[in-house]
C-alpha positions as CSV (number, residue, x, y, z in Angstrom):
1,X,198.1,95.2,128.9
2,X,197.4,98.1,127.4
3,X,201.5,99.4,126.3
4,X,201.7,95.9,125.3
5,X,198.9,96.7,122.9
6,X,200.0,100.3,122.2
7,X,203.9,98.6,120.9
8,X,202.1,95.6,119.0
9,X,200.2,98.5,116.6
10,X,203.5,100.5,116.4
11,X,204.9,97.5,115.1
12,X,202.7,96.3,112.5
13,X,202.3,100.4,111.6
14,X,206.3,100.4,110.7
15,X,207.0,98.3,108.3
16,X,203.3,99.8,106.2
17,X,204.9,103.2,106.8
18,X,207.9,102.6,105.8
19,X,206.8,100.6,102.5
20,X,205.2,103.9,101.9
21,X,207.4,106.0,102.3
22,X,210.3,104.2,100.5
23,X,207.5,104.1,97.6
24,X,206.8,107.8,97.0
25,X,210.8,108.3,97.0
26,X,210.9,105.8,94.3
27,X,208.4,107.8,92.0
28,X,209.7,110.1,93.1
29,X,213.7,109.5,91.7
30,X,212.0,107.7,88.7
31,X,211.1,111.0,87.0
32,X,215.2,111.4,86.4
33,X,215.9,110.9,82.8
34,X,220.2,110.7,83.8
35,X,221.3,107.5,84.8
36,X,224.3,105.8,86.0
37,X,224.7,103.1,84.1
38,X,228.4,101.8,83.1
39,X,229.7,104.0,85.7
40,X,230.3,100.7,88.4
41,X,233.2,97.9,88.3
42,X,232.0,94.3,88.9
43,X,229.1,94.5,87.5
44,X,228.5,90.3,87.2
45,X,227.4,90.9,90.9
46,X,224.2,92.1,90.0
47,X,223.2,89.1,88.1
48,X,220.2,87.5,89.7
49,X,220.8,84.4,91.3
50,X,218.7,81.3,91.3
51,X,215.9,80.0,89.3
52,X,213.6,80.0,91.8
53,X,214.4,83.8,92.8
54,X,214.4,85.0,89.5
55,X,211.1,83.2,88.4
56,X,209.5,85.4,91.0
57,X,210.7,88.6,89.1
58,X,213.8,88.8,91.5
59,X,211.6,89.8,94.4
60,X,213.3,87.7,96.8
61,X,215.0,89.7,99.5
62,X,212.1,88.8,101.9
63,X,212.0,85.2,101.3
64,X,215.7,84.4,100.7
65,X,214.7,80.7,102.5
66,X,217.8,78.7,100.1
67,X,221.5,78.7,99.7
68,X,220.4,81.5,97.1
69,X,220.0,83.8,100.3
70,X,223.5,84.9,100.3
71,X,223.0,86.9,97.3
72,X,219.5,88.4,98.2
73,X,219.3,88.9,101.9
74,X,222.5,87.0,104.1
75,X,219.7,87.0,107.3
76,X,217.0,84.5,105.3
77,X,220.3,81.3,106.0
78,X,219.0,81.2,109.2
79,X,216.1,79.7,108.3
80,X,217.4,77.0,106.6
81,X,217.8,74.2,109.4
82,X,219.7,70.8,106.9
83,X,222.8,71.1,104.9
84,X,222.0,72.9,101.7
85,X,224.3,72.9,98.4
86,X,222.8,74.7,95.1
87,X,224.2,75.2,91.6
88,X,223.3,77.9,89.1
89,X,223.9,78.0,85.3
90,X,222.5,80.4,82.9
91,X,223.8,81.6,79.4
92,X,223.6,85.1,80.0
93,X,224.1,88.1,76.9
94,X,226.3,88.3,74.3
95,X,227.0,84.1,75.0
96,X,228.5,84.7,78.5
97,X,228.4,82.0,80.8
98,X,227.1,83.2,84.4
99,X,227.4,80.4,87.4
100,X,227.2,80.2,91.3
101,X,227.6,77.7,93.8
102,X,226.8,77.4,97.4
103,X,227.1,75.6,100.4
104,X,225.4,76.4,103.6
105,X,225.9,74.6,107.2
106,X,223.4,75.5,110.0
107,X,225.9,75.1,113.4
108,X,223.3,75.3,116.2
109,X,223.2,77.8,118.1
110,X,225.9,79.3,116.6
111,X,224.4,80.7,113.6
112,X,224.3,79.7,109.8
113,X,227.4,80.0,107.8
114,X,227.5,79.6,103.9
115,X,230.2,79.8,101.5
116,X,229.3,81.1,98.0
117,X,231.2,81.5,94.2
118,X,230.4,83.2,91.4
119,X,231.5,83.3,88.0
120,X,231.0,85.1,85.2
121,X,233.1,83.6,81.9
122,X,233.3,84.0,78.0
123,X,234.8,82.2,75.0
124,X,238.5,83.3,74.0
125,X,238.7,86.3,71.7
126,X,240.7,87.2,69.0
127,X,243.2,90.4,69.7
128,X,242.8,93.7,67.3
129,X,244.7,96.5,66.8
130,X,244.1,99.5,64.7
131,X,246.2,98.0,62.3
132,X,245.3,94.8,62.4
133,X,241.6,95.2,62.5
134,X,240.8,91.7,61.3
135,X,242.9,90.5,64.4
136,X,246.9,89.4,65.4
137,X,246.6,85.6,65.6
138,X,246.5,86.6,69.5
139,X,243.4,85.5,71.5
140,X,242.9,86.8,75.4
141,X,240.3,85.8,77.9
142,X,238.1,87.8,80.0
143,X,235.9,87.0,83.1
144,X,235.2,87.7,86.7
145,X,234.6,85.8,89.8
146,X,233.7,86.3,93.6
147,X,234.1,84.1,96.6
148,X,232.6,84.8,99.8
149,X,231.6,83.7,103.3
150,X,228.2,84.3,104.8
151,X,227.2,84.2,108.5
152,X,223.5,84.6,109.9
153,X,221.7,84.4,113.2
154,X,218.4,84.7,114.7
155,X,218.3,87.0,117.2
156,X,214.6,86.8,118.2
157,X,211.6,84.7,117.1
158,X,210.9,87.1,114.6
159,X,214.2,88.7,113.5
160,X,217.3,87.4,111.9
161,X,220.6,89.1,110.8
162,X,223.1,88.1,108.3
163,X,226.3,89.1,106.3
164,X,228.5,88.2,103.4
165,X,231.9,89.0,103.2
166,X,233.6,88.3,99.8
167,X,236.6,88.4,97.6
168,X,236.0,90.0,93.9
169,X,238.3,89.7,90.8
170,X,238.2,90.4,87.4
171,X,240.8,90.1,84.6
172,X,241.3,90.8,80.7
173,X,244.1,89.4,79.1
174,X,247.1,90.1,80.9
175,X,245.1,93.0,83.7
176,X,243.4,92.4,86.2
177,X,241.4,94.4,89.1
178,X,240.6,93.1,92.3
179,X,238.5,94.4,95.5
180,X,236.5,93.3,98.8
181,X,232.2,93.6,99.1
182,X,230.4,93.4,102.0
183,X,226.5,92.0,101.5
184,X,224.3,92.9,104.9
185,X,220.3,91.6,105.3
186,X,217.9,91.7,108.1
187,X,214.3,89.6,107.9
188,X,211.4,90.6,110.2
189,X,208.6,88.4,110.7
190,X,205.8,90.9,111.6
191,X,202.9,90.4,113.8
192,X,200.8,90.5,110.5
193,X,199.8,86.9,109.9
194,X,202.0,85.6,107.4
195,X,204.1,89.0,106.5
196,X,207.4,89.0,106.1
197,X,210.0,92.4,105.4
198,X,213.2,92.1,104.8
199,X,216.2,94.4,104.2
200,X,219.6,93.9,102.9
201,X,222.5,96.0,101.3
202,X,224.8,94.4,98.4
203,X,228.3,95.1,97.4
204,X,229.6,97.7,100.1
205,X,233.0,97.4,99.6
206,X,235.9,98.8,97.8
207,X,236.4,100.6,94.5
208,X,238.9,98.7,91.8
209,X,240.6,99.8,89.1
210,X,242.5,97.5,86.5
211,X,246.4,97.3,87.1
212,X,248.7,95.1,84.9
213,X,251.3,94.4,82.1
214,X,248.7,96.1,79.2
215,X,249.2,99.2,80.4
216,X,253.2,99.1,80.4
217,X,253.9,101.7,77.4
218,X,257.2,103.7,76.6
219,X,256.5,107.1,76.0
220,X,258.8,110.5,74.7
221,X,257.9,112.3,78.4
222,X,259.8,115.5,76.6
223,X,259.6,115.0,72.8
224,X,261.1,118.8,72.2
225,X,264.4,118.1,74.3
226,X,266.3,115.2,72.8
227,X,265.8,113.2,75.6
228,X,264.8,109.2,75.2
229,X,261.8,109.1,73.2
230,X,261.4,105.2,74.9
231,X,260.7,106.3,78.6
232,X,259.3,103.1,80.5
233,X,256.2,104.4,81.8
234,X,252.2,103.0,83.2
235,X,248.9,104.0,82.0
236,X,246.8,104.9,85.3
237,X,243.1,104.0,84.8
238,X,240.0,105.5,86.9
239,X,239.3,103.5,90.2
240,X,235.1,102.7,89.9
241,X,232.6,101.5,92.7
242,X,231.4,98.2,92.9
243,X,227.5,98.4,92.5
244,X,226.0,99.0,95.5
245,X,222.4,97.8,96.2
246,X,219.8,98.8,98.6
247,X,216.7,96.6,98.9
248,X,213.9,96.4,100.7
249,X,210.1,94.1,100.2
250,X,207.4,92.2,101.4
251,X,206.5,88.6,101.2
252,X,202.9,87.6,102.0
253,X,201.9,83.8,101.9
254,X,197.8,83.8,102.4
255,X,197.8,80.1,102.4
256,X,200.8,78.3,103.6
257,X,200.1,74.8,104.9
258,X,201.9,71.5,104.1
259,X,200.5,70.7,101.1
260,X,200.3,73.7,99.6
261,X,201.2,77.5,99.2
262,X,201.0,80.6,97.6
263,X,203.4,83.6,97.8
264,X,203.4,87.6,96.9
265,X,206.5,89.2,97.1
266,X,207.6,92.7,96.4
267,X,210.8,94.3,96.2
268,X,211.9,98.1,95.7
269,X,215.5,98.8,94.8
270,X,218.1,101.2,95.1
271,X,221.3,100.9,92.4
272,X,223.7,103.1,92.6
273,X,224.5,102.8,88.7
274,X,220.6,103.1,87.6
275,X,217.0,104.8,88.5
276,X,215.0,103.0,91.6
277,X,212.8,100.0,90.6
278,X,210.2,98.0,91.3
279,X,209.7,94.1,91.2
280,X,207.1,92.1,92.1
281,X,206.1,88.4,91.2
282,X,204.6,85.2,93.0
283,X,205.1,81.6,93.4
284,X,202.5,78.6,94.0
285,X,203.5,75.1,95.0
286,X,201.1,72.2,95.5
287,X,200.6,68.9,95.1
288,X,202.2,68.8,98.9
289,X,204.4,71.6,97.9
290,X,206.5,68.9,95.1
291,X,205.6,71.3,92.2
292,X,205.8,75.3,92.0
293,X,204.4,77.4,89.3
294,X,206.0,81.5,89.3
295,X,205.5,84.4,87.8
296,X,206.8,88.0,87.6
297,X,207.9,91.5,86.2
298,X,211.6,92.9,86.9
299,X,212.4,96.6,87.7
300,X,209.4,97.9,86.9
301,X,210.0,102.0,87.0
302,X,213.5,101.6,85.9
303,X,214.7,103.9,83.0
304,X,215.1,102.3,79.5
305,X,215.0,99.0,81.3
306,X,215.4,96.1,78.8
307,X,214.4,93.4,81.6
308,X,210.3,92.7,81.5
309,X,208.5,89.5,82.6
310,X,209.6,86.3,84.2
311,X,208.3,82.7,84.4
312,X,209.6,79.7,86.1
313,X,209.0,75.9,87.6
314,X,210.3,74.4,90.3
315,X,210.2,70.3,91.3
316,X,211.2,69.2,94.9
317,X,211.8,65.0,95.7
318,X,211.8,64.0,99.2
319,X,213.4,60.7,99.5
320,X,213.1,58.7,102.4
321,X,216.2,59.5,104.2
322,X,215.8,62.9,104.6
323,X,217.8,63.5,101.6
324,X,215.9,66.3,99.5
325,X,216.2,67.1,95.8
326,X,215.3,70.4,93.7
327,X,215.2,71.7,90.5
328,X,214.3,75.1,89.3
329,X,214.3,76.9,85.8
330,X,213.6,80.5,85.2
331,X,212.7,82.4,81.5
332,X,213.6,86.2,81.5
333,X,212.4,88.3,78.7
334,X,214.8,90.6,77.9
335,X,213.5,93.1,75.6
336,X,216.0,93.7,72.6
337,X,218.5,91.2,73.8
338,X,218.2,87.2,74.0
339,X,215.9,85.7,76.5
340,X,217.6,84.3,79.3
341,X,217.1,80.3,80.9
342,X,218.3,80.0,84.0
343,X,219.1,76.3,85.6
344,X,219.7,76.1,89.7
345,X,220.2,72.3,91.1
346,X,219.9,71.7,95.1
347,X,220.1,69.3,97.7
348,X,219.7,69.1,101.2
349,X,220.7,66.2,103.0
């Protein structure tokens, strides 16, 4: 009786002292005034995903309960126990179009798997030169996308584990770069009543670097020797990380019954293109959970962060044969830059 007691306080002690800990490393790291930003390739796939999730301030790595869980924590698919498809849209800066799509398939005692796409796409442009500074008549696209497979399993009654492996492209006119991510969560459901922690790392993977016919130049290699001053030759660019994330949170439900609850969550995050950061938010649904009210603040902490406070509403329709309906918006205020509204659509059937 009493090691069984001694390992149930060692357990609930962890995660608190490790919360802790992570949290005096943040303020720590926050007092840098260098940070890393532009530095990564990919950068589309830090773009919050989900209404719902970004509603709550994009504190979502230990709920990550939806097809949305393949982004934030891979390990939260295992809790989802029906067939589960989501869509995404959201007009993100400068007019760029920012989309993802899943699917997720719970197999039994297999595991979950989930497929996943994102997108991130902008109107045609017009080509410049210095010569031609009011453009060519030429227009080029740019964009980027990402597809990926995810795979989760519960291990235990109280812990799950899941990954994401995916494909990642992006491509300006006639270049493009290409690489590979890996996305690894764990969730922990503590002894704490209704106290979750989970833990995931995003975008492990390889570095890219853009390759393609732009770069084709001739060059005079030797322009004091006579030689041919129209040498076929490549311009080599610089090979960049994708951005790697580390996060780690809480999510506390002190009511959580059928017809209603309310959630805290809290998320601390590790870039590796920016300072450590903070978000925290909180969702409410009633009315026998058919209406959800959030609220939240992202990367609180984070150097000249433009990102502040987030809103959103959520509607869920059960129809009678067991076919399941959702809708979730999301407002970001984002400083100096346009606000952002973000639309998700699901079903689960």
């Amino acid at each position: 009786m009493v090691p069984t007691l001694k390992r149930s306080v060692a357990v609930i002690r962890f995660p608190i002292q490790l919360l802790l800990i992570l949290t005096v490393i943040a303020a720590f790291n926050m007092q840098a005034q260098v940070t890393k930003v532009g530095t990564t390739s990919a950068k589309f796939l830090s773009v919050p995903v989900g209404a719902r999730a970004l509603g709550m301030g994009g504190a979502f790595v230990a709920v990550a309960n939806d097809a949305s869980a393949m982004f934030w924590n891979p390990a939260g698919l295992s809790s989802i126990y029906q067939y589960e498809a989501i869509f995404s849209h959201s007009q993100w800066l400068a007019d760029i179009d920012f989309n993802y799509g899943g699917i997720v398939v719970p197999a039994g005692d297999v595991g979950t798997i989930g497929v996943n796409f994102t997108s991130l796409t902008m109107d045609q442009m017009e080509r410049t030169t210095e010569l031609s500074p009011d453009g060519t008549g030429e227009f080029f696209f740019a964009g980027s996308f990402s597809v990926g497979i995810a795979y989760a399993k519960t291990l235990t009654d109280w812990f799950s584990i899941g990954g994401n492996v995916k494909y990642i492209h992006e491509s300006i006119w006639n270049s493009s770069a290409t690489g590979f991510g890996i996305d690894i969560g764990t969730l922990f459901v503590t002894p704490l009543p209704s106290l979750k922690f989970g833990a995931g790392i995003s975008n492990f993977g390889t570095k890219m670097q853009i390759t393609g016919e732009d770069l084709l130049v001739q060059n005079d290699i030797s322009p004091n020797n006579g030689n041919n001053p129209n040498v076929n030759a490549e311009l080599s660019t610089d090979r960049f990380d994708i951005p790697l994330t580390l996060r780690i949170g809480f999510a506390y439900a002190p009511i959580s019954d059928p017809d209603a609850e309310l959630l805290f969550v809290v998320d601390a995050i590790h870039p590796n293109d920016n300072t450590e950061s903070v978000s925290i938010g909180g969702e409410y649904s009633g009315f026998g959970r058919v209406v959800a009210l959030r609220a939240g603040y992202r990367s609180l902490g984070q150097a000249d962060s433009e990102e502040q406070f987030t809103i959103g509403t959520g509607l869920r329709y059960d129809t009678r044969n067991s076919l399941i309906l959702k809708f979730d918006y999301a407002y970001e205020q984002y400083g100096r830059f346009t606000s952002i509204h973000k639309f998700t659509f699901g079903i689960l059937f």
